Coordinates of C-alpha atoms and ligand atoms in Angstrom, one line a residue:
X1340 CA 1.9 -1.1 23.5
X1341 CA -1.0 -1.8 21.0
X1342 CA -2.3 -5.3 20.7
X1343 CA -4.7 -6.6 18.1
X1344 CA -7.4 -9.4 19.6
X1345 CA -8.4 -11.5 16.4
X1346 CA -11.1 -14.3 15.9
X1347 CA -10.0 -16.5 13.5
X1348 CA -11.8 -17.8 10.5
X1349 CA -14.2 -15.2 9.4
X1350 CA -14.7 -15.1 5.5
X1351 CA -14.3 -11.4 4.5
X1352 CA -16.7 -9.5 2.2
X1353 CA -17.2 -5.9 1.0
X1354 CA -15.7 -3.0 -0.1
X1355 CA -12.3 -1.6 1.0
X1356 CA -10.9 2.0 -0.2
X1357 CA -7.3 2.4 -0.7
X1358 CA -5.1 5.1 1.1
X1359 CA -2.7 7.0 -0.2
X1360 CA 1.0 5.6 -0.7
X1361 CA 3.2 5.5 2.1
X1362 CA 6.0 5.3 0.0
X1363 CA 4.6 8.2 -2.2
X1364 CA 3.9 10.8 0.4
X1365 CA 7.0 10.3 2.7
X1366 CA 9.3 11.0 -0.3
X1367 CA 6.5 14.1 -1.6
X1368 CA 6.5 15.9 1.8
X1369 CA 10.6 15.7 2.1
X1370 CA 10.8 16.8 -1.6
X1371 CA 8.9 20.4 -0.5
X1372 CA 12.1 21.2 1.4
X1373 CA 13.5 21.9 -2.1
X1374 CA 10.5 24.8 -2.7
X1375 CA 9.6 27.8 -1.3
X1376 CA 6.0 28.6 -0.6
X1377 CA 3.1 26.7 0.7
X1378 CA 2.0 22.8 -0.7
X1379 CA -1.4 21.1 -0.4
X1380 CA -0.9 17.4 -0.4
X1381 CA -4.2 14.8 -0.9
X1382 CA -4.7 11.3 -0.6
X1383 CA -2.4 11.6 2.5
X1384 CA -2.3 8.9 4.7
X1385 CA -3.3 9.1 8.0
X1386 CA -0.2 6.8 9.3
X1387 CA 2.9 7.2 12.2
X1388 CA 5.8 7.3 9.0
X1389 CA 3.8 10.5 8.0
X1390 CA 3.5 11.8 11.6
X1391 CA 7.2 11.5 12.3
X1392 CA 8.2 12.8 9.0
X1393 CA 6.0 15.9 10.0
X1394 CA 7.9 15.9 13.0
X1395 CA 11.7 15.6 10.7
X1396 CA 10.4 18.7 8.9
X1397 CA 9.3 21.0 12.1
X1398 CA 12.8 20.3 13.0
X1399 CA 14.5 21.6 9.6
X1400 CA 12.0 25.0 9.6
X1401 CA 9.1 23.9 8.1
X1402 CA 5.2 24.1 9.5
X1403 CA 3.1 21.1 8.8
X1404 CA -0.6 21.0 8.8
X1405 CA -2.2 17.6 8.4
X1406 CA -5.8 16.8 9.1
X1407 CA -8.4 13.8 7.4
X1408 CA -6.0 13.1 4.3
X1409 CA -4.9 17.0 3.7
X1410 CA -1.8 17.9 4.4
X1411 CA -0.4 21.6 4.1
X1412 CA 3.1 22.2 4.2
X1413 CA 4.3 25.8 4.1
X1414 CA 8.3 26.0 3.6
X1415 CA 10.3 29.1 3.9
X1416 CA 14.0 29.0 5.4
X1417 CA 15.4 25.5 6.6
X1418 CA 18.1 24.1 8.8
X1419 CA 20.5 21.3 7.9
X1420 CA 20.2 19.2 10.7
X1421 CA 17.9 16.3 11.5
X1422 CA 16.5 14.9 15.1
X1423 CA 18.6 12.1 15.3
X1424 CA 15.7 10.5 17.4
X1425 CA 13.7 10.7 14.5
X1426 CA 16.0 9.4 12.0
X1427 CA 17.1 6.6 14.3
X1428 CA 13.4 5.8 13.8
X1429 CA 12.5 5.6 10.4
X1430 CA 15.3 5.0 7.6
X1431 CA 13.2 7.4 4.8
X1432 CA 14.2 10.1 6.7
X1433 CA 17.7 9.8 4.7
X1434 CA 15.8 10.6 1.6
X1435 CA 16.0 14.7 3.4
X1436 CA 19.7 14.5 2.0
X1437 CA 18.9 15.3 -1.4
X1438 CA 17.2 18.1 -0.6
X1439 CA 19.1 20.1 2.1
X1440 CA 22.6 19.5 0.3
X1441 CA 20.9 21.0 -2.9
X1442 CA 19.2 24.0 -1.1
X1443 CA 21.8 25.1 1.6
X1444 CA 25.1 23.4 0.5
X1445 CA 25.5 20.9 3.6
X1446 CA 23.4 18.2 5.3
X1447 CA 23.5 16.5 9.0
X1448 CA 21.7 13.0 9.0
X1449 CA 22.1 10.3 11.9
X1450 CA 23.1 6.8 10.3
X1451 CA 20.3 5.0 10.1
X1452 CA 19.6 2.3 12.2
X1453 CA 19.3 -0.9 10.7
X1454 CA 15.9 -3.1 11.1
X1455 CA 14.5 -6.0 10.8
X1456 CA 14.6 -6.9 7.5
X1457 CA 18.4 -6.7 6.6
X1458 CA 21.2 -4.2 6.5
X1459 CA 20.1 -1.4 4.5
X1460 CA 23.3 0.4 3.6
X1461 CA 23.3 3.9 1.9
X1462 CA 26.6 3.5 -0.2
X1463 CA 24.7 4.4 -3.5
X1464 CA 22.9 7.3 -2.4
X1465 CA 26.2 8.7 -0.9
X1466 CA 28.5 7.6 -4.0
X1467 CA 25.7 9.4 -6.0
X1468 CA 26.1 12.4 -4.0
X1469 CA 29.8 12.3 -4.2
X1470 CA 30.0 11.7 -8.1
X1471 CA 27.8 15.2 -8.1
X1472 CA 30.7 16.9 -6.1
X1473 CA 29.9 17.1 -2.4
X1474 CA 32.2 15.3 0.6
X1475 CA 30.8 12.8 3.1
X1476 CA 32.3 12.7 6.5
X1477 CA 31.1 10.8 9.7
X1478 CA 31.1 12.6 12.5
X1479 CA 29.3 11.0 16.3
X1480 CA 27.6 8.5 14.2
X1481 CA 25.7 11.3 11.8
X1482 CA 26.3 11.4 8.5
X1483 CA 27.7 14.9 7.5
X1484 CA 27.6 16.1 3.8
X1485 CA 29.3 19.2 2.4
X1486 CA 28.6 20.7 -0.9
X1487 CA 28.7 24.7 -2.0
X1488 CA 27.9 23.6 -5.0
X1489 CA 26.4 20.0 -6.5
X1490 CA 27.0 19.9 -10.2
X1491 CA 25.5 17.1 -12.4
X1492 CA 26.9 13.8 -13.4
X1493 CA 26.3 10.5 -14.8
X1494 CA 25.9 8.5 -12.3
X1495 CA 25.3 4.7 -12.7
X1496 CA 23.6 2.7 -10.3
X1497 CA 25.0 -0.6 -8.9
X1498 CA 21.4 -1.7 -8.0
X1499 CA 18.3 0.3 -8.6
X1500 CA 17.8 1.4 -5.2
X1501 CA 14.3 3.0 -4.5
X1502 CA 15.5 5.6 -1.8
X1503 CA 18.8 6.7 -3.5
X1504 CA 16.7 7.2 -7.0
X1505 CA 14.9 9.7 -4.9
X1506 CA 17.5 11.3 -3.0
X1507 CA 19.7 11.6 -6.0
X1508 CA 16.9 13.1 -8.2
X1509 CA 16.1 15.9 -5.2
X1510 CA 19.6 16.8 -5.0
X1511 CA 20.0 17.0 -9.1
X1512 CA 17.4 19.2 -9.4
X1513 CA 19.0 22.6 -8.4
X1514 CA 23.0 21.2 -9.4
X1515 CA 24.7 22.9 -12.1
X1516 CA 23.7 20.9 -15.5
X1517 CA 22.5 17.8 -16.4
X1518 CA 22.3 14.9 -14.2
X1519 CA 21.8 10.9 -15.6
X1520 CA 20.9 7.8 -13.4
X1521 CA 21.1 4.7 -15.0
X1522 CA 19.6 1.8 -13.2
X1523 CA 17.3 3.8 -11.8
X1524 CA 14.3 2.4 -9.7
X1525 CA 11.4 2.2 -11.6
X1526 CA 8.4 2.1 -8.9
X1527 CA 5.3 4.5 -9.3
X1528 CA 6.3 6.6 -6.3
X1529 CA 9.6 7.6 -8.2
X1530 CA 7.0 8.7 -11.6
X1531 CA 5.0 10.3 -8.6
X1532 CA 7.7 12.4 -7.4
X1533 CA 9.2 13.4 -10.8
X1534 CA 5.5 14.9 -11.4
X1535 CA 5.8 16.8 -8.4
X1536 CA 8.7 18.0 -8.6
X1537 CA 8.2 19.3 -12.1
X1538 CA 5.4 21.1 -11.0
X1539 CA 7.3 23.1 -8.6
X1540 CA 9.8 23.8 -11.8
X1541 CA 11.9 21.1 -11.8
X1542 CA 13.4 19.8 -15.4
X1543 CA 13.0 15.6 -14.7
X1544 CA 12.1 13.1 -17.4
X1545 CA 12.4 9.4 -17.5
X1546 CA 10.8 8.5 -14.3
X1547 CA 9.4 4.6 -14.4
X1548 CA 12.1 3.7 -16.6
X1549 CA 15.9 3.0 -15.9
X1550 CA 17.4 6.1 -17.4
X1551 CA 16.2 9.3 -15.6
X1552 CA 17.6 12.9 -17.0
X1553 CA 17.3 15.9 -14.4
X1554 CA 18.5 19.7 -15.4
X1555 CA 19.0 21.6 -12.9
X1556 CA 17.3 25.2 -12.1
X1557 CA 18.3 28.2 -9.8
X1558 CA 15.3 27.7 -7.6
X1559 CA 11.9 25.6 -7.5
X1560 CA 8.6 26.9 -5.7
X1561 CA 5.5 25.1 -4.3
X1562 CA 2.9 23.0 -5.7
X1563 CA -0.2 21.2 -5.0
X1564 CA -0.3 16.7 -5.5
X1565 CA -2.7 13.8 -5.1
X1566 CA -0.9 10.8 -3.6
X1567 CA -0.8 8.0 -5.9
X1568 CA -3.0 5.0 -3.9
X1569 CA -0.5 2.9 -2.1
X1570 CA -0.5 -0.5 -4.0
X1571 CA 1.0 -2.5 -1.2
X1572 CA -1.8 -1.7 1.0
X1573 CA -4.2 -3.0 -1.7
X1574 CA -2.0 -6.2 -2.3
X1575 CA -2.9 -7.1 1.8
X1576 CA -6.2 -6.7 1.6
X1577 CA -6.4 -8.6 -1.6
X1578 CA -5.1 -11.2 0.0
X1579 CA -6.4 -10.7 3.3
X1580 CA -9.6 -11.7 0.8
X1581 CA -8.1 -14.9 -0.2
X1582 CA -7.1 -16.3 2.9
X1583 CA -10.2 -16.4 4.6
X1584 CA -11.5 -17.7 1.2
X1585 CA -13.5 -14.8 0.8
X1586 CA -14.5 -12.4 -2.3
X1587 CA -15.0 -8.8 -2.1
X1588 CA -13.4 -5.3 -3.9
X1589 CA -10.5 -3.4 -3.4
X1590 CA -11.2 0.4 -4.5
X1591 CA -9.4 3.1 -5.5
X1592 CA -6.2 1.1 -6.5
X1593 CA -4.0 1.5 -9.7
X1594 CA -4.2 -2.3 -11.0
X1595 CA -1.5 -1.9 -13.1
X1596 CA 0.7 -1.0 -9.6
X1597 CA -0.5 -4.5 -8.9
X1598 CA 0.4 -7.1 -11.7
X1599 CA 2.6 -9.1 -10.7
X1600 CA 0.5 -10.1 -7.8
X1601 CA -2.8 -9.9 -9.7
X1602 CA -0.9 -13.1 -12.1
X1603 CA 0.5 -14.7 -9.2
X1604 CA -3.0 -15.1 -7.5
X1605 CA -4.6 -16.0 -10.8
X1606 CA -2.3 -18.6 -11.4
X1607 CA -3.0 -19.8 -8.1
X1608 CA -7.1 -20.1 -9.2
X1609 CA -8.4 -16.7 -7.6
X1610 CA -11.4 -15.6 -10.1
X1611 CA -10.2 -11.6 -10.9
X1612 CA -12.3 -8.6 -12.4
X1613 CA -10.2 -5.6 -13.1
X1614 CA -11.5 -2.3 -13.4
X1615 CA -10.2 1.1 -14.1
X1616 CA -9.7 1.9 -10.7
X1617 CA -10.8 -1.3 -8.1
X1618 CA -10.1 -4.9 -8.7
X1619 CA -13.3 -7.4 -7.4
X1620 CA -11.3 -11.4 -6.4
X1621 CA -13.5 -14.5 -5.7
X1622 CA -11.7 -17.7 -3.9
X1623 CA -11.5 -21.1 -5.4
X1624 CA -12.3 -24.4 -3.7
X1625 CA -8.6 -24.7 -3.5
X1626 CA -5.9 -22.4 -4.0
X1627 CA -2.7 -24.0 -5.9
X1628 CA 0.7 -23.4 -4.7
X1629 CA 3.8 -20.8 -6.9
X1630 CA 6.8 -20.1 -7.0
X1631 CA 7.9 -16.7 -6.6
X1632 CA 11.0 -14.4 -6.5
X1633 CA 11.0 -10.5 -5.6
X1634 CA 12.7 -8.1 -7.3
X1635 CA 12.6 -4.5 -8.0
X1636 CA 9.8 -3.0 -9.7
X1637 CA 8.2 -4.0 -12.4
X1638 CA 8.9 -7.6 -10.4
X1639 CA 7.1 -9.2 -7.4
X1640 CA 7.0 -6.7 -4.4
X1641 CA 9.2 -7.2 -1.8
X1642 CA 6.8 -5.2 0.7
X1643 CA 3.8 -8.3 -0.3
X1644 CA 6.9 -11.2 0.7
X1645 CA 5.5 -12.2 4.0
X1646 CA 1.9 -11.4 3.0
X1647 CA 1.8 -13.9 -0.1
X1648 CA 4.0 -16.5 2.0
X1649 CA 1.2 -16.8 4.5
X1650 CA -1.4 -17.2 1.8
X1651 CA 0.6 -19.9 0.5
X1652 CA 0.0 -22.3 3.7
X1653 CA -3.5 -22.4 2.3
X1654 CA -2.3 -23.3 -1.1
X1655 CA -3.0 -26.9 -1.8
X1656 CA 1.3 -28.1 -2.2
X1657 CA 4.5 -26.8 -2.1
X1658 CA 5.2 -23.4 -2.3
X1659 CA 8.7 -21.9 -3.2
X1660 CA 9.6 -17.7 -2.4
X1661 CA 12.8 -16.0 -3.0
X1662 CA 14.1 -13.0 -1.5
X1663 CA 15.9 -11.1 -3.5
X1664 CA 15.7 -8.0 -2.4
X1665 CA 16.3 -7.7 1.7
X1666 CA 18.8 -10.2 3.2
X1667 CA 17.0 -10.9 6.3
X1668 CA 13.3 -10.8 5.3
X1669 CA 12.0 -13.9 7.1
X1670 CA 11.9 -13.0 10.5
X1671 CA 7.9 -13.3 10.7
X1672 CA 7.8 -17.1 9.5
X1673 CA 9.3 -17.7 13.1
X1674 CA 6.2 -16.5 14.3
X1675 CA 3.9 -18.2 11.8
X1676 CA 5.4 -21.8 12.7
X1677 CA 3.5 -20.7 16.4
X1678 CA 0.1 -20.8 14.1
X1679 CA 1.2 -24.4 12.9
X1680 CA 2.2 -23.5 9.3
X1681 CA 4.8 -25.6 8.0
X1682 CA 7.3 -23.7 6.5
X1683 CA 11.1 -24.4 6.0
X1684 CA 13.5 -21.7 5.4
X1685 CA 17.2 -21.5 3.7
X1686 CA 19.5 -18.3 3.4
X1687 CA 17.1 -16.9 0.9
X1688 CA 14.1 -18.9 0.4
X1689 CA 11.2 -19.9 2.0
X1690 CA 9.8 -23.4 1.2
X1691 CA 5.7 -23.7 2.4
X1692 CA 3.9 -27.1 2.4
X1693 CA -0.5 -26.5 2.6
X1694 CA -2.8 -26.3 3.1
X1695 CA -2.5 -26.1 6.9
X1696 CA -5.3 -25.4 9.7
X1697 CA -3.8 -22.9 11.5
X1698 CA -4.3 -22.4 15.1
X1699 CA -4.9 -19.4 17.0
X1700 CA -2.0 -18.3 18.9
X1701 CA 0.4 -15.2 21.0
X1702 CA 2.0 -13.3 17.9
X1703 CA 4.8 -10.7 17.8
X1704 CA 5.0 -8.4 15.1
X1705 CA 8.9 -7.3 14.2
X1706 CA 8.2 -4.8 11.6
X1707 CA 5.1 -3.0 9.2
X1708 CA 4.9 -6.0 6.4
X1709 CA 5.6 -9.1 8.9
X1710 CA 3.1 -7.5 11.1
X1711 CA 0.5 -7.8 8.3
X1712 CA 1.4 -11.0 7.4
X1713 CA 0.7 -12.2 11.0
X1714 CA -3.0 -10.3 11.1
X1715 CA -3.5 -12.7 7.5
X1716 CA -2.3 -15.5 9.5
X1717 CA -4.6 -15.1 12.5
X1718 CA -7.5 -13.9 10.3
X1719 CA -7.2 -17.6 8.6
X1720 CA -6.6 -19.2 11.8
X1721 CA -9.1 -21.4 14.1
X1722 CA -9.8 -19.8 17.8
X1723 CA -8.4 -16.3 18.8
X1724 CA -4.9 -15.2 18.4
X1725 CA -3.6 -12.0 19.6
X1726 CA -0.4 -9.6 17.5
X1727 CA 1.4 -7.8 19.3
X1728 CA 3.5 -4.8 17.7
X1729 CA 0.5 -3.1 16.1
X1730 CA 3.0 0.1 16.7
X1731 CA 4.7 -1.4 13.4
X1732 CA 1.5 -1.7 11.6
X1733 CA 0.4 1.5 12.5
X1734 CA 3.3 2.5 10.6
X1735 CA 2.1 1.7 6.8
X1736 CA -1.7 1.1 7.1
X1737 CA -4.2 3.5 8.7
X1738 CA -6.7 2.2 10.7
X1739 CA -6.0 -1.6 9.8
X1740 CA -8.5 -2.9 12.2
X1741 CA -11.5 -0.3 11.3
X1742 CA -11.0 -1.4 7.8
X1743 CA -11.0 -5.5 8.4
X1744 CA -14.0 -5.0 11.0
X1745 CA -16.0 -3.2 8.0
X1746 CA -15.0 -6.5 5.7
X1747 CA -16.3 -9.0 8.6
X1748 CA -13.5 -9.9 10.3
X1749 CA -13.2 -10.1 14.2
X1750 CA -9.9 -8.4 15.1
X1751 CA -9.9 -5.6 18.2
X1752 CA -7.4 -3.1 19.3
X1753 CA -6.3 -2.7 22.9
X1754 CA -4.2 -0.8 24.3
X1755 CA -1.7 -1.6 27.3
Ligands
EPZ404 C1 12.0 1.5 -0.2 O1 13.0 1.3 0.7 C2 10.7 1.3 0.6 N1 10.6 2.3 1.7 C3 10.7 -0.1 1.1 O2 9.4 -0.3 1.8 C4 10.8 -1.1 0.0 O3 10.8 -2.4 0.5 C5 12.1 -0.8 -0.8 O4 12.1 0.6 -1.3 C6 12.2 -1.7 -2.0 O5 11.1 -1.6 -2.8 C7 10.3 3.6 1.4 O6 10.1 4.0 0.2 C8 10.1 4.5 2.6 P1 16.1 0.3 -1.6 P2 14.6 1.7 0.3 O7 17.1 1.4 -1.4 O8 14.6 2.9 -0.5 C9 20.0 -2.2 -0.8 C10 7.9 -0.8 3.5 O9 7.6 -1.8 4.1 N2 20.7 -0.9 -0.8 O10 15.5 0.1 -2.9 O11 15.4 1.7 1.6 C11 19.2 -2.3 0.5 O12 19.9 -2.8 1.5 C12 9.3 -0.5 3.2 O13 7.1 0.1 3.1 C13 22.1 -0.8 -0.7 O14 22.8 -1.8 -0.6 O15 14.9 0.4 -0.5 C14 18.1 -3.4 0.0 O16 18.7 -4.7 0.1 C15 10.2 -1.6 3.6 N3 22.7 0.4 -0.7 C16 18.0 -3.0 -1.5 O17 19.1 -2.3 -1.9 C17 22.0 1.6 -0.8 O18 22.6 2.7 -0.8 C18 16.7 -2.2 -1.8 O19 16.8 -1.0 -1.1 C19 20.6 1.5 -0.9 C20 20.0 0.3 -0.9

């Protein structure tokens, strides 16, 4: 179990390059199963969620090669069933669905577990896959879709769900005619795989808005991608900036990925410079408290939630988040109240009085965005804390104490 030592209270400064998207590349590297041929991805992340996907496609037939931010992915046959060890592990491992019921007629996926940041049913991506003709049966807890022959549909979404955009998309691309999602999600990872996929000879338009058209094709083959840079990674160290009231640069980010929090921290008095591709922040003498709500892209992220609430026990007043998105996304403040913030919470909001000196204390990290928050939290705090759960971390950001050493901060890995 991995542990991260951190001495509180060191102002960051410096540079820090953004990785690729985690929620990019997972979704790139399932959407090969769909081609034929071999794929060169870039901008890979060096992260577990891409390891273990590696690991989901070895299991269906294909061989993975991923070194320093390349991955090659070489795809020929595949199976139809997943390692139910590995898809008990990580939920995107759903989003292989699409693929395998539109390539070989029939798909075995273990029910995901849930986690610990809500339920996180898969009723739309499976209602999509109905409306498009296949039949979903459970069978020993897997998931087991049949379908000789998907055939397009208009399919409305009831909320636009990230993963079931994806997974509907995938599984359009080789049904016969012309498939519609309305209420589609509209994050950058979804325009990132529409790209993709049309360069492997997919027919998708509409991608980053609601409405999304695919026509299906007889076959797709392979194709070479540059991850997009993964703008929730940026958003933490942005903040991770701000909270030790530091200034410094995030490179290689998309600041338009960003806005919502880029106005959020303005309004709460960081000094911004925006650039093509990095964005330099300054802290004031005293950050002012928001109100937020998340929501689905173009909104506030749900994935910077517990990062921007632990910012906001800095903020000079009364702070005020909603949740909008997960319906259990507050787990970490239980382990923020150990630092001394005062934070309240109801069903769905979080109320945060500051600013607060924090104290240095014995943290647990529950999942990949509450364990960021806690590092922000013991990076602003007085004395030494340690985080446990780095596992989680190690999940979505690569190297997360490398990077925070090289911006000033005192935070060490060990290893028990
Ligand atoms: C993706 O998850 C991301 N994960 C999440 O990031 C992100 O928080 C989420 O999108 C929202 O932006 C990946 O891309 C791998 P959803 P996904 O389907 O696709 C409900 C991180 O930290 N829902 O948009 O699972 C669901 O319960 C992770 O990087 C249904 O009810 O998100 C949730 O409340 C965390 N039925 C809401 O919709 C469904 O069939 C959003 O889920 C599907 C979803």
């Amino acid at each position: 179990m991995a542990k991260f030592l951190v001495e509180g209270q060191r102002t960051l400064g410096g540079t820090v390059s953004i990785n690729g998207a985690k929620n990019s590349a997972l979704k790139l590297m399932v959407a090969a199963l769909l081609g034929q041929g071999t794929f060169r991805l870039e901008n890979v992340p060096d992260i577990t969620d891409v390891k273990t996907m590696a690991g989901v496609l070895q299991a269906l037939g294909a061989d993975v090669c991923f070194n320093s931010g390349r991955m090659e992915l070489t795809v020929s046959s595949v199976e139809g069933q997943t390692p139910e060890a590995l898809v008990k592990s990580m939920r995107a491992s759903v989003q292989v669905m699409g693929p395998l019921l539109a390539r070989l007629g029939w798909a075995r996926v273990a029910k995901p577990g849930g986690c610990n940041i809500g339920n996180r049913p898969l009723d739309i991506h499976l209602s999509g896959f109905e409306q498009m003709g296949a039949t979903i049966e459970v069978e020993d807890d897997m998931y087991v879709a049949r379908a000789p022959r998907l055939h397009g549909a208009d399919i409305t979404f009831r909320y636009p769900s990230v993963g079931a955009t994806e997974n509907i998309m995938m599984a359009a691309t080789m049904a016969k005619g012309r498939t519609v999602i309305r209420n589609a999600a509209r994050e950058p990872e979804i325009i990132d795989i529409q790209e993709f996929l049309n360069l492997m000879g997919a027919k998708v338009k509409g991608a980053g808005t609601s409405v999304i058209t695919i026509d299906g094709v007889a076959d797709l083959g392979a194709a070479n991608f540059s991850v997009i840079p993964d703008r929730i990674e940026a958003g933490t160290y942005l903040l991770a900036f701000l909270i030790t009231g530091g200034s410094g640069t995030i490179e290689n980010v998309i600041p338009e990925h960003i806005v919502p929090l880029l106005h959020l921290v303005s309004a709460m008095g960081a000094e911004l410079e925006v650039e093509e591709r990095a964005v330099h922040v300054g802290s004031p003498p005293k950050l002012k408290p928001f109100q937020v709500s998340t929501a689905p892209y173009p909104g506030f992220p749900t994935d910077l939630q517990p990062q921007i609430t632990t910012l906001a026990t800095q903020a000079f007043g009364r702070s005020r988040l909603v949740e909008e998105v997960f319906d259990r996304r507050f787990g970490y403040t239980r382990e923020l109240l150990k630092l001394g913030a005062r934070i309240e919470v109801s069903k769905r909001a979080v109320f945060v009085e500051g600013p607060t000196k924090l104290r240095g204390a014995q943290l647990s990290a529950g999942d990949l965005r509450a364990g960021a928050a806690l590092v922000l939290g013991a990076l602003a705090a007085e004395g030494n804390s340690v985080v446990c759960g780095v596992e989680h971390i190690d999940r979505g950001y690569e190297a997360m104490e490398m990077r925070l050493q090289s911006l000033g901060a005192h935070v060490e890995r060990t290893e028990e």
